[in-house]
Coordinates of N, CA, C and O in Angstrom, one line a residue:
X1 N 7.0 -28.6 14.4 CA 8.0 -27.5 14.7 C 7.2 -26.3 15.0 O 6.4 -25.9 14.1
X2 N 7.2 -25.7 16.0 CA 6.8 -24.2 16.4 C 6.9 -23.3 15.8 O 8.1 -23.2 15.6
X3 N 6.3 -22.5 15.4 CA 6.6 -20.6 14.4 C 7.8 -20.4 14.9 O 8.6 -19.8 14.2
X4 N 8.3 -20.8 16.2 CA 9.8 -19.8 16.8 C 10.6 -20.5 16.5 O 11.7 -20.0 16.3
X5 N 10.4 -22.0 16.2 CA 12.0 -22.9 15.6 C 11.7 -22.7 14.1 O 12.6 -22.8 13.3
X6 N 10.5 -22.5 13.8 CA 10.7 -22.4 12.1 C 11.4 -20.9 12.1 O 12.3 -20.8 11.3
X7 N 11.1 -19.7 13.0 CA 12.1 -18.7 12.8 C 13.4 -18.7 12.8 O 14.1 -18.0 12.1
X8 N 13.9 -19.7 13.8 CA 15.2 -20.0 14.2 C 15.8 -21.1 13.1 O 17.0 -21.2 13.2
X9 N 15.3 -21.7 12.2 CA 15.8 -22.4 11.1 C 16.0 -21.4 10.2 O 17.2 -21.2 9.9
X10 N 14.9 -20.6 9.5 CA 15.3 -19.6 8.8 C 16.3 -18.6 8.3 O 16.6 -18.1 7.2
X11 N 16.9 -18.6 9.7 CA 17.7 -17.2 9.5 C 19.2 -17.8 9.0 O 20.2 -17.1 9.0
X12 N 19.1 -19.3 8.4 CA 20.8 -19.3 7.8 C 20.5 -18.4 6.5 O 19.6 -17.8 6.1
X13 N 21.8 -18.6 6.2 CA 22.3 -18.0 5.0 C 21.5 -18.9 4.2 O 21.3 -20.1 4.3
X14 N 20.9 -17.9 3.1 CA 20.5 -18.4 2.0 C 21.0 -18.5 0.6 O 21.7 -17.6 0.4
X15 N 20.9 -19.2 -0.3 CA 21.8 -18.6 -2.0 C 20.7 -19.0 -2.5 O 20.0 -20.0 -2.2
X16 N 20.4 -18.1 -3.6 CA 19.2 -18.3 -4.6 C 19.9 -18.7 -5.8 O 21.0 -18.3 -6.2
X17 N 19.1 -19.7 -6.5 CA 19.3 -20.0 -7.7 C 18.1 -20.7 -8.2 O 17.1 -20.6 -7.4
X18 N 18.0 -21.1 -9.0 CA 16.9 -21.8 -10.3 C 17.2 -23.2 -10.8 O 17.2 -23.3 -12.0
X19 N 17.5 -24.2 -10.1 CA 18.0 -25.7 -10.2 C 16.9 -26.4 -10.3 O 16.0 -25.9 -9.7
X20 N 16.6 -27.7 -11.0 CA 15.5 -28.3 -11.5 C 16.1 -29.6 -10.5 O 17.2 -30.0 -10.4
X21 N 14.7 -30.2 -9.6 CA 14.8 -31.5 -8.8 C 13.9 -32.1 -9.1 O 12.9 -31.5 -9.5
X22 N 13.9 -33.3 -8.9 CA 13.1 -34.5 -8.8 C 12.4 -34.3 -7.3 O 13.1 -34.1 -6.3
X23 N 11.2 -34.6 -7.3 CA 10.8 -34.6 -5.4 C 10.4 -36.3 -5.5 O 9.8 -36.7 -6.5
X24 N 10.7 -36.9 -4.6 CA 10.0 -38.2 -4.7 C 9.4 -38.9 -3.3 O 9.7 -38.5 -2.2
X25 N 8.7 -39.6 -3.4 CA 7.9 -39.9 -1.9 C 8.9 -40.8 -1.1 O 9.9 -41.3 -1.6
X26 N 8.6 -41.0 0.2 CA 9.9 -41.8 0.9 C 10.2 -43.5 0.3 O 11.2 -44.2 0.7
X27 N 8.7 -44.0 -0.9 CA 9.4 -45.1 -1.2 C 10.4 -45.1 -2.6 O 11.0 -46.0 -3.2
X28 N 10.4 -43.9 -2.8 CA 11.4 -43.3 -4.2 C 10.4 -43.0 -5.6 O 10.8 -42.9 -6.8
X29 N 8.9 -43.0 -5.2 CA 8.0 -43.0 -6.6 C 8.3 -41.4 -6.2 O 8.3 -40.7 -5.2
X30 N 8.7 -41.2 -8.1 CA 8.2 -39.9 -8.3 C 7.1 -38.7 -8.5 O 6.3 -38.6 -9.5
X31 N 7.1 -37.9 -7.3 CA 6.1 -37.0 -7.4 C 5.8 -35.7 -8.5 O 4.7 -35.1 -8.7
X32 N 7.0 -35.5 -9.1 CA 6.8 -34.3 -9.8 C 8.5 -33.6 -9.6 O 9.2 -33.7 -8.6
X33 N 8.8 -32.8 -11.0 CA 9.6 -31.9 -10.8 C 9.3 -30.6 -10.0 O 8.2 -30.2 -9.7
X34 N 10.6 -30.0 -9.7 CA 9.9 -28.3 -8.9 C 11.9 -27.7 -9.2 O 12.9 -28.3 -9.2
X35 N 11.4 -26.6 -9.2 CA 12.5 -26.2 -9.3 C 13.0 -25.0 -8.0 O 12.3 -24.1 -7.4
X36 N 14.2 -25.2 -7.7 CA 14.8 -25.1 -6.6 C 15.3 -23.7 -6.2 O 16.4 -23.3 -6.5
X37 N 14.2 -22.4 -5.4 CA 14.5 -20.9 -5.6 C 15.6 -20.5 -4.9 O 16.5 -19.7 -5.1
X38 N 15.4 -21.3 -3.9 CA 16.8 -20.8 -2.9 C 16.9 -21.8 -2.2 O 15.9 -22.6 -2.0
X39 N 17.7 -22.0 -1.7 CA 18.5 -23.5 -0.4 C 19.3 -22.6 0.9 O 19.6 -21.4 0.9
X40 N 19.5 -23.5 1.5 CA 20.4 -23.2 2.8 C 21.3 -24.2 3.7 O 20.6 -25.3 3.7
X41 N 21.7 -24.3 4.0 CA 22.0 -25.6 5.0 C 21.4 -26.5 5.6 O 21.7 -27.7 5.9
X42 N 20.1 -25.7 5.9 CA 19.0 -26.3 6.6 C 17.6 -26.7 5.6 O 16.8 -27.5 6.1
X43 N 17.5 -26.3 4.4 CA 16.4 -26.7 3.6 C 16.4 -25.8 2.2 O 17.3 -25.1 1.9
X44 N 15.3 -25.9 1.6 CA 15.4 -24.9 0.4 C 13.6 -25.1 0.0 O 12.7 -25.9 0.2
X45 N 13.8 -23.5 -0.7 CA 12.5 -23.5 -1.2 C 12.3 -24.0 -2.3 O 13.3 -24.0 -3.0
X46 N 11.0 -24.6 -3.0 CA 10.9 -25.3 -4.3 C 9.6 -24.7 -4.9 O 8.7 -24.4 -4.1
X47 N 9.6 -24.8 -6.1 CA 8.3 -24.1 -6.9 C 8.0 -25.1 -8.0 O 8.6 -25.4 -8.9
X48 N 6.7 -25.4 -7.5 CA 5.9 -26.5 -8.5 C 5.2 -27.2 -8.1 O 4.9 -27.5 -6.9
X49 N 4.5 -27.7 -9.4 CA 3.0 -28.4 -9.6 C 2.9 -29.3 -9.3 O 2.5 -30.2 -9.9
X50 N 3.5 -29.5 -7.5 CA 3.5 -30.6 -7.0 C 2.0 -31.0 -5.9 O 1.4 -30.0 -5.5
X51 N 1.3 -32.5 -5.4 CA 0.8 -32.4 -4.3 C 1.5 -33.0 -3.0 O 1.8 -34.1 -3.1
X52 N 1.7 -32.3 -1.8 CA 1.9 -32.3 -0.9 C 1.1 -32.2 0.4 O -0.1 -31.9 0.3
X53 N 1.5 -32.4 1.6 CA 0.9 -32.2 2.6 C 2.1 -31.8 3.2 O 3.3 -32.0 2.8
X54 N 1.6 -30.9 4.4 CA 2.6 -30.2 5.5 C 3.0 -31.7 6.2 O 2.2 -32.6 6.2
X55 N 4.4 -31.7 6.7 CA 4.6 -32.8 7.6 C 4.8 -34.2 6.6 O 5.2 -35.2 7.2
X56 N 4.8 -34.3 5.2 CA 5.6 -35.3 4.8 C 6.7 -35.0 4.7 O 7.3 -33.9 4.9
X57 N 7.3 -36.3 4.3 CA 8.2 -36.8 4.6 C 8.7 -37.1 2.7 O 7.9 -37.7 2.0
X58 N 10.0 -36.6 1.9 CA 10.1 -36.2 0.7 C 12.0 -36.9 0.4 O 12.9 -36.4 1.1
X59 N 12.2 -37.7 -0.3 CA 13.2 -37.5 -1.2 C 13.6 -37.0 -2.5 O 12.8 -36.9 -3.4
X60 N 15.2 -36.5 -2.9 CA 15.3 -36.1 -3.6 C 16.8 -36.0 -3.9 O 17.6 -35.7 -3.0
X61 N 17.3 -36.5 -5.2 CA 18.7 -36.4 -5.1 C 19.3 -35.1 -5.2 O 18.5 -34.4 -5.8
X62 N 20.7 -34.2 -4.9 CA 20.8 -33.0 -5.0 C 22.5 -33.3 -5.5 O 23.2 -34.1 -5.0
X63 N 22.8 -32.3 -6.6 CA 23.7 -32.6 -7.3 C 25.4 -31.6 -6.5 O 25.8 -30.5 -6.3
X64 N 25.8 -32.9 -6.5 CA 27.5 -33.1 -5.6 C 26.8 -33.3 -3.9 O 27.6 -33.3 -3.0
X65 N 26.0 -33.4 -3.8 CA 25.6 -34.0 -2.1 C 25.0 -35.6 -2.5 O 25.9 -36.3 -2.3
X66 N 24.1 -36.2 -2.8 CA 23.7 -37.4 -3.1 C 21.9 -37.3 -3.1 O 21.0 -36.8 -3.8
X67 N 22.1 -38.1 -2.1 CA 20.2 -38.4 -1.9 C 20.2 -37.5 -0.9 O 21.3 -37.2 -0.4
X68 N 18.9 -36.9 -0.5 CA 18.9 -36.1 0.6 C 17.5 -36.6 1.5 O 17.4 -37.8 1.2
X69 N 16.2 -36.2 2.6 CA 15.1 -36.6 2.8 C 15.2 -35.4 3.3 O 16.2 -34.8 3.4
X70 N 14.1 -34.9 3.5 CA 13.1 -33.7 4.5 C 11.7 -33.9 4.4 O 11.1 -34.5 3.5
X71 N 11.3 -33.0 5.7 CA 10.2 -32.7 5.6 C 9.1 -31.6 5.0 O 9.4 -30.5 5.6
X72 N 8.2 -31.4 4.1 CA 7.4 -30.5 3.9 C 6.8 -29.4 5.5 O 5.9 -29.7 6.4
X73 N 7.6 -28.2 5.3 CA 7.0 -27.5 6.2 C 5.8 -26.7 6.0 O 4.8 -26.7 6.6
X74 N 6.3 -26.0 5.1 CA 4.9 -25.4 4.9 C 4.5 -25.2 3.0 O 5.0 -26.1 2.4
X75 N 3.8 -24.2 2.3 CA 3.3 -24.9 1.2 C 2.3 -23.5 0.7 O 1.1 -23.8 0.7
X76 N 2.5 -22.5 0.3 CA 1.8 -21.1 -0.1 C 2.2 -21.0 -1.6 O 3.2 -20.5 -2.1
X77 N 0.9 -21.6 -2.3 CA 0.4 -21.2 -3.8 C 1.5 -21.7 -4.5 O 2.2 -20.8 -5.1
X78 N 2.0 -23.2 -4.5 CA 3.1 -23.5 -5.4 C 4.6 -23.1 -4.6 O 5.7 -23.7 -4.9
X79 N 4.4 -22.3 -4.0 CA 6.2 -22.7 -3.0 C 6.3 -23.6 -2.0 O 5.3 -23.6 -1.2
X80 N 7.1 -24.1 -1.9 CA 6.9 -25.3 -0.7 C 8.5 -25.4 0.2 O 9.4 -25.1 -0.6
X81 N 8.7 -25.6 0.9 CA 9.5 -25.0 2.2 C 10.0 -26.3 2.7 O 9.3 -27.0 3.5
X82 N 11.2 -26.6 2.3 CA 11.9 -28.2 2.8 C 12.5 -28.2 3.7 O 13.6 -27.7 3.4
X83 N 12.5 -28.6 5.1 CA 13.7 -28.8 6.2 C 14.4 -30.2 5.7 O 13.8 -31.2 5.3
X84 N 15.8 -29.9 5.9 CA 16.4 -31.2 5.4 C 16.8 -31.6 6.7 O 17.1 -31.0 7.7
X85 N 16.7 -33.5 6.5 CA 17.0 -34.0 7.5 C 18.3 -34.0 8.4 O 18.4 -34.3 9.6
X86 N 19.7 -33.4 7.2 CA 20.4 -33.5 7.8 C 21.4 -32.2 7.2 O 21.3 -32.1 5.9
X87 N 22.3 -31.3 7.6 CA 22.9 -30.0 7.3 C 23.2 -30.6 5.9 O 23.1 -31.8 5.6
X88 N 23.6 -29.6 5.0 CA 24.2 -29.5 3.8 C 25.4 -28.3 3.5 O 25.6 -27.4 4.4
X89 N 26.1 -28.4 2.2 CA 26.7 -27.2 2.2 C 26.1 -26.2 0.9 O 26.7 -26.1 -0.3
X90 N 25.3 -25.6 1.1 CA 24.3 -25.5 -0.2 C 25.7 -25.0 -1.4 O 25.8 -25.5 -2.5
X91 N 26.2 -24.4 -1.0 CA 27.4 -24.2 -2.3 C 28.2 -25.1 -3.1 O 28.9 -25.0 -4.1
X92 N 27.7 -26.1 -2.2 CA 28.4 -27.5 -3.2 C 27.4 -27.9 -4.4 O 27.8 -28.5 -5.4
X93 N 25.9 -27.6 -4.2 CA 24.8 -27.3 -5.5 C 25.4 -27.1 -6.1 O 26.0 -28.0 -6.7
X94 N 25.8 -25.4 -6.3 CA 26.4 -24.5 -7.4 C 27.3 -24.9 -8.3 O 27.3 -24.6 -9.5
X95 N 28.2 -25.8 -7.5 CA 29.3 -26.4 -7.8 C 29.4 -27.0 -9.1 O 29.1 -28.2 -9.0
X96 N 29.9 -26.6 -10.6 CA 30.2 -27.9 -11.6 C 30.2 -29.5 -11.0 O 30.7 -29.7 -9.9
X97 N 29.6 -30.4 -11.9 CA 29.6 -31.9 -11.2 C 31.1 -31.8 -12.3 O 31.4 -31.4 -13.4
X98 N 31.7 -32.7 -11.2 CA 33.3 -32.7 -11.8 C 33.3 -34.3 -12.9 O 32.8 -35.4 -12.7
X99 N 34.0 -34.0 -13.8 CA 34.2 -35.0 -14.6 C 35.4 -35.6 -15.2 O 36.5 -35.2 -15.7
X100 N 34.8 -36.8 -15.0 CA 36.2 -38.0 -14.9 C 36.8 -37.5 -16.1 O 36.2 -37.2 -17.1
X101 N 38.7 -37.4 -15.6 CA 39.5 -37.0 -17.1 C 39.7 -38.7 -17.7 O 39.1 -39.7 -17.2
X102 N 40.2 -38.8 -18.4 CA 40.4 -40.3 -19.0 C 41.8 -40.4 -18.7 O 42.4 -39.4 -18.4
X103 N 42.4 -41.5 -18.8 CA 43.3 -41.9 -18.2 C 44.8 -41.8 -19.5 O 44.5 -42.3 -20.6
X104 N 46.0 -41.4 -19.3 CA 46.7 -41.2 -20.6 C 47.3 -42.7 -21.0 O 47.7 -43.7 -20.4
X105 N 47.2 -42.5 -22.4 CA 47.9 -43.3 -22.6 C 49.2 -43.5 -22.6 O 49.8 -42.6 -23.3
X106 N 50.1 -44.6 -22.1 CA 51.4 -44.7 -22.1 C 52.4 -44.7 -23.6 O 52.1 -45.3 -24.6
X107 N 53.6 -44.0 -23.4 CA 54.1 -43.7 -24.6 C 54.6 -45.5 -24.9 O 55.2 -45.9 -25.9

């Protein structure tokens, strides 16, 4: 991807928060936690003691969306910069994971 499409990815909307992920390699071994500074529809930034290369290829589950994949774009002193492979609604992160009520019992 070009500096001008990485500019043109950039500019969604962002929402910052502090969410803890799993990163894992595309065969599901885990690489390390990082925690999640900000996301977008198109990717999110992560911070941590991870090793990477520009241009892998990364899973990771994200909570009320499922599994997700992207790629490592870029990687400056512990932040690292995820294009996701496919849109998201980053607000659905934020979201409480909803939980099952139990079912009543009959009189």
């Amino acid at each position: 991807m070009s500096e001008q499409d990485m500019g043109d990815v950039r500019e969604g909307v962002r929402d910052s928060m502090l969410l803890l992920v799993m990163i894992c390699d595309v065969q599901g071994d885990e690489l390390g936690k990082a925690i999640i500074r900000n996301i977008s529809c198109t990717g999110m930034l992560v911070e941590g003691d991870l090793v990477l290369k520009e241009g892998q290829i990364v899973r990771f589950q994200m909570r009320n969306i499922g599994e997700l994949s992207g790629e490592v774009m870029r990687i400056e002193g512990g932040r690292i910069g995820i294009h996701f492979h496919r849109e998201i609604d980053p607000l659905a992160v934020r979201r409480p994971v909803a939980k099952a009520v139990p079912p009543r019992a009959s009189p």
